[in-house]
XYZ file of C-alpha atoms in Angstrom:
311
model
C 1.294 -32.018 -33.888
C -2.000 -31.050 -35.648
C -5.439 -30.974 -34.550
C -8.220 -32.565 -36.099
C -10.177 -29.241 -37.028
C -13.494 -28.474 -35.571
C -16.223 -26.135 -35.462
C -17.792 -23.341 -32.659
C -19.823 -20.735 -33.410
C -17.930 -20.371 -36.954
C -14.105 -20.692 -35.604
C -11.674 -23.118 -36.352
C -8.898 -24.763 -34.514
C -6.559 -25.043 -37.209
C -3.450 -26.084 -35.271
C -2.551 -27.354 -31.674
C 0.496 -28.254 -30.416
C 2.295 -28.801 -26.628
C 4.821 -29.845 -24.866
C 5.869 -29.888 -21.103
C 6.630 -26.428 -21.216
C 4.022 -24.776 -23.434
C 0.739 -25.216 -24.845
C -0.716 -23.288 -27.768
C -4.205 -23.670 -29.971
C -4.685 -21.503 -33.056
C -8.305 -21.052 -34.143
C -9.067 -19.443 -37.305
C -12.475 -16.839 -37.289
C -15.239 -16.084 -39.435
C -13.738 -13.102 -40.145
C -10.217 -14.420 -41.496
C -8.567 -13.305 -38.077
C -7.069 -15.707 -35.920
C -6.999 -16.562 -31.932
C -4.018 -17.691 -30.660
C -3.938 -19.004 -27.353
C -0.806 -19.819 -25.633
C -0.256 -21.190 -22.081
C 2.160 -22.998 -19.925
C 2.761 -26.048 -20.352
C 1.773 -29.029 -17.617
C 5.401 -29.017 -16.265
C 6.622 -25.359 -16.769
C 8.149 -23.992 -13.600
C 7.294 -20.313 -13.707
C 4.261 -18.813 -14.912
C 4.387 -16.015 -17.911
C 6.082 -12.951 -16.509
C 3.549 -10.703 -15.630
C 2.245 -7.497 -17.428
C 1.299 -4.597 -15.795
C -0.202 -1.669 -17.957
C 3.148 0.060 -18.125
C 4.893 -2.763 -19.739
C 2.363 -2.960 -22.022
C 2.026 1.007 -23.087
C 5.776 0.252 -23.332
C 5.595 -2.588 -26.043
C 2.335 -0.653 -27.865
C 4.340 2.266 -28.224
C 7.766 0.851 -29.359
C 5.828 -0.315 -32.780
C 3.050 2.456 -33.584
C 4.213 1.966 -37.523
C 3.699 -0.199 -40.219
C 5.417 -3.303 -41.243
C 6.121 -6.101 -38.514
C 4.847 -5.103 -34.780
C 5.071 -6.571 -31.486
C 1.889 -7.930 -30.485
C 0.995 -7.858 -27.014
C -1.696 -10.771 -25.508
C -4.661 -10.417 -22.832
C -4.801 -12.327 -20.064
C -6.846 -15.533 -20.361
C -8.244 -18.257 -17.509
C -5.172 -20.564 -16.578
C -2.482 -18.274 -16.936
C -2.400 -18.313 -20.667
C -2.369 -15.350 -22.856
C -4.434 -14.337 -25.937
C -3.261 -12.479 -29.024
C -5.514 -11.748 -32.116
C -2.364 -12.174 -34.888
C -3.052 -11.994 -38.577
C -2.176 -15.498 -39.456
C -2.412 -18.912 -38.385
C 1.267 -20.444 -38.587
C 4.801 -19.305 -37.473
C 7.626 -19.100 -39.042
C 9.030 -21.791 -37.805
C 5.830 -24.094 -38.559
C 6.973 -22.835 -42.201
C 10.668 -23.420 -42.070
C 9.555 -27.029 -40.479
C 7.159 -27.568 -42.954
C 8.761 -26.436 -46.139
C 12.438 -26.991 -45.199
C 13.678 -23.857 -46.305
C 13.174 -19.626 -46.417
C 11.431 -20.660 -49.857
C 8.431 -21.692 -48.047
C 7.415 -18.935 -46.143
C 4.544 -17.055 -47.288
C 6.115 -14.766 -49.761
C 9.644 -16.428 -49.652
C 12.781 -15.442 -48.648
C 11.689 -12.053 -49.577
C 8.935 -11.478 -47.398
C 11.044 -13.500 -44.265
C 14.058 -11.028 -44.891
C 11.677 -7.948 -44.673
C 10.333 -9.264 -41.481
C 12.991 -10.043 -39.493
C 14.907 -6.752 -41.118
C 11.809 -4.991 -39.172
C 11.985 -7.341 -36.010
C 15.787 -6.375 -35.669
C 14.721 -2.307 -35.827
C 11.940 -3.478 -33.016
C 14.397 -4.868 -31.044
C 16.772 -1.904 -31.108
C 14.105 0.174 -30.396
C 12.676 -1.627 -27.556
C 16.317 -1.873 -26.297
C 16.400 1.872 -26.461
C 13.953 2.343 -24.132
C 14.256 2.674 -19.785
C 13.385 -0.977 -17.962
C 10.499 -0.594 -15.863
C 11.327 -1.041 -12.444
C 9.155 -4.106 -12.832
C 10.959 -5.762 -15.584
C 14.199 -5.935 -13.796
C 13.711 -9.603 -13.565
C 15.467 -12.177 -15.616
C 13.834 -13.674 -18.178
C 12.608 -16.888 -17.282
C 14.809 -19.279 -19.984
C 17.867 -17.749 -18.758
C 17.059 -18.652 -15.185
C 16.107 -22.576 -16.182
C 19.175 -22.965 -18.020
C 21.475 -21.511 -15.464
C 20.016 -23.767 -12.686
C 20.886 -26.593 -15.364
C 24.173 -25.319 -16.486
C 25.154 -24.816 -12.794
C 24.036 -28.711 -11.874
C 21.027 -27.967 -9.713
C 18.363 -29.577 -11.892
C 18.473 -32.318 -14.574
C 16.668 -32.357 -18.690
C 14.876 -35.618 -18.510
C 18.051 -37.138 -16.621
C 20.605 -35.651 -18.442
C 23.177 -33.134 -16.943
C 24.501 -30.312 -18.662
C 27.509 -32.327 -19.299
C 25.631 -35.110 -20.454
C 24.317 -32.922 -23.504
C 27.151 -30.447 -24.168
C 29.897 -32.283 -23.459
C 32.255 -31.169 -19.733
C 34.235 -28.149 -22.149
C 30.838 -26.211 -23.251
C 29.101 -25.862 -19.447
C 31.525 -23.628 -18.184
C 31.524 -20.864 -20.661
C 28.089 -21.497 -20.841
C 27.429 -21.433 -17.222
C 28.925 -18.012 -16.975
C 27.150 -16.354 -20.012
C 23.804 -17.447 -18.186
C 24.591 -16.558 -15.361
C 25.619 -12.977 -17.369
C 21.762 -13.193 -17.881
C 20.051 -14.420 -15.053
C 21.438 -11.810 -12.870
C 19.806 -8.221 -14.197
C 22.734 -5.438 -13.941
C 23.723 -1.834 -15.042
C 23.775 -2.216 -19.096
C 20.895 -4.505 -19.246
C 18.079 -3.457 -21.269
C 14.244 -4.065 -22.093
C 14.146 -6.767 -23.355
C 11.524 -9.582 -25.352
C 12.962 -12.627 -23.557
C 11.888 -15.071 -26.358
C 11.555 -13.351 -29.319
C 11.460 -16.992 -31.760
C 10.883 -18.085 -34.841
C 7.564 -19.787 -32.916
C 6.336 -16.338 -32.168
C 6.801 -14.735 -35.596
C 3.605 -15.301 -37.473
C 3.474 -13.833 -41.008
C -0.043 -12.382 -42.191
C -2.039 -15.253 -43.895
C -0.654 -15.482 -47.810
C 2.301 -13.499 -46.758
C 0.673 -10.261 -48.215
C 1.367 -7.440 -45.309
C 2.564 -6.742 -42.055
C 2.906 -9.983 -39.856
C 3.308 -10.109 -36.024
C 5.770 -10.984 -32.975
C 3.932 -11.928 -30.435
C 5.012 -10.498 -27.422
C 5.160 -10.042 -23.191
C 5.350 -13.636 -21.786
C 9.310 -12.943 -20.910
C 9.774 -8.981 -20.649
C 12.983 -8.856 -18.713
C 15.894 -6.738 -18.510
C 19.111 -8.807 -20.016
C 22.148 -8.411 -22.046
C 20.887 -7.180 -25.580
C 23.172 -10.083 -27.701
C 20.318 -12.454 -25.941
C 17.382 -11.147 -27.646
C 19.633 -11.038 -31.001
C 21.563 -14.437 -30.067
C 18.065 -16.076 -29.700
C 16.884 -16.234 -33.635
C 20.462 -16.345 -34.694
C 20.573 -19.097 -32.793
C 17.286 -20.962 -33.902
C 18.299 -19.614 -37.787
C 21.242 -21.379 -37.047
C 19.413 -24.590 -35.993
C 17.318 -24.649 -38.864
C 20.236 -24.231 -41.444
C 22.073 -27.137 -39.275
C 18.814 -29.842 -39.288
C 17.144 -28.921 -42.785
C 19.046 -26.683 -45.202
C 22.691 -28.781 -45.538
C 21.552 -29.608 -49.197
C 20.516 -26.001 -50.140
C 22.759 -22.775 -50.601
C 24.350 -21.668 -47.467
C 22.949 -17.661 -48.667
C 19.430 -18.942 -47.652
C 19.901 -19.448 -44.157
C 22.792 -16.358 -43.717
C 20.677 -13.655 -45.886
C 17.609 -13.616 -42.768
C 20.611 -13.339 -40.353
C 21.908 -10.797 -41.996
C 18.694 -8.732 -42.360
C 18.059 -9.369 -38.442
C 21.654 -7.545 -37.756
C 20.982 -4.935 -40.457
C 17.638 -3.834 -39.029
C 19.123 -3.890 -35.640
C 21.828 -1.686 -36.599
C 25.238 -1.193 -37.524
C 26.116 1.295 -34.445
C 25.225 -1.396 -31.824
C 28.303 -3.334 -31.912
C 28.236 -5.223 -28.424
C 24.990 -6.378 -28.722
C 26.138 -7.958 -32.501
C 29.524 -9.090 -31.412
C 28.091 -11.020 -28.825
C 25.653 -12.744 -30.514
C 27.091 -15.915 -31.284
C 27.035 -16.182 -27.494
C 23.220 -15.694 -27.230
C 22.885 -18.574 -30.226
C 24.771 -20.618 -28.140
C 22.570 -19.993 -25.304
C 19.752 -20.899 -26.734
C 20.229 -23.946 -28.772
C 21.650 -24.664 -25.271
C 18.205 -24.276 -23.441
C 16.617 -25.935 -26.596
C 18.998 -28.840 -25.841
C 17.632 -28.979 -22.119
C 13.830 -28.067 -23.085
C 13.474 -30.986 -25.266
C 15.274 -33.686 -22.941
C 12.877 -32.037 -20.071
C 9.666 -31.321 -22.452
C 8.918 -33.482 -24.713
C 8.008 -36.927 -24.874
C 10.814 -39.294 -26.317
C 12.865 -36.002 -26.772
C 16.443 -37.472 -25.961
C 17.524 -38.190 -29.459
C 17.178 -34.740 -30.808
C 18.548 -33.502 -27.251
C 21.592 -35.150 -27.648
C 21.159 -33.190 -31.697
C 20.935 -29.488 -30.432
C 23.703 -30.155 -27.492
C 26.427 -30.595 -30.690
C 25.378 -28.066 -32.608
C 25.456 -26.066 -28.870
C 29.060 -27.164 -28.223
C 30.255 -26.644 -31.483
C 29.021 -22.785 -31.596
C 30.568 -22.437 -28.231
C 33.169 -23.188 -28.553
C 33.351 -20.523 -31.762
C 31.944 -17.731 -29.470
C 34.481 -18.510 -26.511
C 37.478 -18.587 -29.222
């Protein structure tokens, strides 16, 4: 949802939005910058992971260069975090808005370049040691294995409920895969979505990923799995009428600037999309109000690329 704009000391909250989980405001300033300020939501059951100033030195120096960067927030009152980012929407809010690549800020151009960069900062954060203290699991992958594993509910539903008896075991087990940090795991974002990717304002330079609410060490196909997965949800709810090419091209530039030498991490990435439009299934039924509908949406589209990636 959007906020009615207002007005303090020459800023302007040009978008709010939140659900159970998490909260975020975006406030445009004076000096064409923008605040965003994202917390946990009312009903989230873990705070961000914390940051400690080697995690941080970690993330500043994995992107030094131009083009897309990780962005790291401060800590703000409440538990939230604060990032200064050079635009005011995600990609997602684009692909939402606009219903296609076409309407990001610069096109499908501009999103290929940026996720082409986000893949080579995800290899190179991969690359480097895990702290000691991010040998935690990130915090999705711990929600959805209590789920997938029957211990909680989404909203009422069971894991079966939403991905049908067939889907929760595999599922279950690549979760569990990632809940449980091992030898092989590697730095990694936690959540590196669409919803964090925020292009520069008019799509003219670098643009952002905000990043350090879910540094964790995990299988590498996660961090990759997680925007092929949401890509993949995107091209399922709003580009069936367009050409396929439109939603595969920003896949493929993800996996090219990853890299073609990492083939684990890209072979199991079809697992990691089913993963998350897995948790997306529960988040929804658990997060947001009247969510069961479009639950019920992202547990067949969950099933379905399961059942691919356990083929």
């Amino acid at each position: 949802m959007t906020a009615a704009p207002h007005t303090a000391q020459g800023a302007v909250v040009v978008d709010a939005y939140a659900t159970g989980l998490l909260a975020t405001t975006v406030t445009a300033l004076p000096d064409g910058a923008h605040h965003w300020l994202r917390r946990p939501g009312t009903r989230a059951p873990e705070p961000f992971a914390p940051l400690t100033p080697r995690l941080r030195a970690v993330v500043e120096q994995t992107s030094p260069g131009p083009g897309t960067r990780l962005l790291v927030g401060a800590a703000a009152p409440d538990g939230a975090r604060a990032y200064a980012a050079p635009g005011p929407y995600s990609v997602a809010h684009w692909l939402i808005a606009g219903g296609s690549p076409h309407a990001v800020p610069g096109g499908p151009r501009a999103l290929h370049d940026a996720l082409r960069e986000v893949g080579a900062l995800l290899a190179a954060l991969h690359a480097r040691p895990v702290p000691a203290e991010a040998r935690r699991p990130a915090r999705a992958a711990v929600r959805l294995h209590a789920w997938l594993s029957g211990r909680t509910n989404a909203g009422g539903a069971t894991a079966a409920d939403l991905l049908g008896g067939a889907a929760v075991g595999p599922l279950r087990d690549w979760a569990a895969e990632a809940a449980h940090p091992a030898t092989g795991h590697v730095l990694s974002h936690g959540a590196p979505s669409l919803g964090s990717l925020v292009p520069r304002a008019g799509g003219v330079g670098a643009g952002v990923l905000l990043t350090g609410e879910d540094l964790c060490a995990a299988p590498a196909h996660v961090d990759l799995g997680w925007i092929a997965g949401e890509l993949a949800e995107f091209r399922w709810l709003l580009g069936t009428a367009g050409d396929p090419r439109d939603w595969q091209q920003p896949l493929e530039a993800l996996l090219d600037g990853y890299g073609a030498d990492s083939a684990p991490a890209r072979d199991g990435c079809l697992r990691g999309a089913a993963l998350r439009i897995a948790l997306h299934a529960h988040d929804t039924a658990a997060y947001v109000p009247d969510g069961a509908d479009t639950a019920r949406l992202y547990g067949v589209l969950a099933t379905t690329l399961t059942e691919g990636a356990a083929a």
